[in-house]
Short mmCIF file of C-alpha atoms in Angstrom, two decimals:
data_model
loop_
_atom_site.label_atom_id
_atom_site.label_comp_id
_atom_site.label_asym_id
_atom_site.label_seq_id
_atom_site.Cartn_x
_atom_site.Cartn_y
_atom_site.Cartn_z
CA UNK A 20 5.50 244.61 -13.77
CA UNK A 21 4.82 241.20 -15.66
CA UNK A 22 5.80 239.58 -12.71
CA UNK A 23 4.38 241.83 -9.40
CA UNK A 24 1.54 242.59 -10.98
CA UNK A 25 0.05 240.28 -13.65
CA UNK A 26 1.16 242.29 -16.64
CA UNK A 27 0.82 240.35 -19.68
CA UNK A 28 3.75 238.81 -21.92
CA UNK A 29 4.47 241.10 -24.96
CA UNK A 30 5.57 240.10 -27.83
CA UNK A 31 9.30 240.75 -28.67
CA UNK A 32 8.85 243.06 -30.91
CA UNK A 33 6.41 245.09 -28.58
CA UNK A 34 8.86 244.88 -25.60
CA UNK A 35 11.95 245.81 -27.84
CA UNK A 36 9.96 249.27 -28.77
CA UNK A 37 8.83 249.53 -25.07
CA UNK A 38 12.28 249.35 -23.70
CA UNK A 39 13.52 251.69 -26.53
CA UNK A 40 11.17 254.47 -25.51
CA UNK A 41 11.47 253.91 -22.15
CA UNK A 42 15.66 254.56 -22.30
CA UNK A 43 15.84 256.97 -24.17
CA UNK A 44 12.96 258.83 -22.58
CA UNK A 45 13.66 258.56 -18.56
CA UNK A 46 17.07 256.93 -18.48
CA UNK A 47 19.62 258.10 -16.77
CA UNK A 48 20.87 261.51 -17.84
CA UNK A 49 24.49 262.98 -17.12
CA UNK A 50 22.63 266.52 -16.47
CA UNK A 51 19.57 265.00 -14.18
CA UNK A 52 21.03 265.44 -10.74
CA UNK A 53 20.11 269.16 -8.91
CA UNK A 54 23.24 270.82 -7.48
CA UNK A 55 23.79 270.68 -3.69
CA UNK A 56 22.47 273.30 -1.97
CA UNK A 57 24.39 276.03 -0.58
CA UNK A 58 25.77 276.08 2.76
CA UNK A 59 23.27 278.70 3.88
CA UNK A 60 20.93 276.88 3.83
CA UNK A 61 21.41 273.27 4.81
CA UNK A 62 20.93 272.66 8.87
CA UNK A 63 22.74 272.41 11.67
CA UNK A 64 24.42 268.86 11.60
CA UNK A 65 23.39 267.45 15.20
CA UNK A 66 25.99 264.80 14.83
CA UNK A 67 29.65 264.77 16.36
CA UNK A 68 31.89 265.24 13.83
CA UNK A 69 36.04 264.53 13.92
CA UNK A 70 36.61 268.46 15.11
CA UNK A 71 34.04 268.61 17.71
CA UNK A 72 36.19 265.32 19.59
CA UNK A 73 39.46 267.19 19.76
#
């Protein structure tokens, strides 16, 4: 953000507490990701796949 859109320079101190907050707040997170959905209800693939060619 400093850089695309004219943020200001912290102070390291500032940024170090930023960053901190920021990871351990919205990092990434082993339980984050939804499950698939079920084949019920996902569409019809319109693409060819390796059974429909033999």
């Amino acid at each position: 953000m400093q850089k695309t859109q004219g943020l200001w320079q912290f102070q390291p101190e500032m940024e170090a507490t930023i960053l901190d907050y920021l990871a351990s707040n919205y990092g990434p997170k082993e339980d984050a990701r939804r499950p698939p959905l079920p084949r019920a209800l996902m569409p019809d693939n319109p693409y060819p796949t390796v059974s429909d060619s033999d």
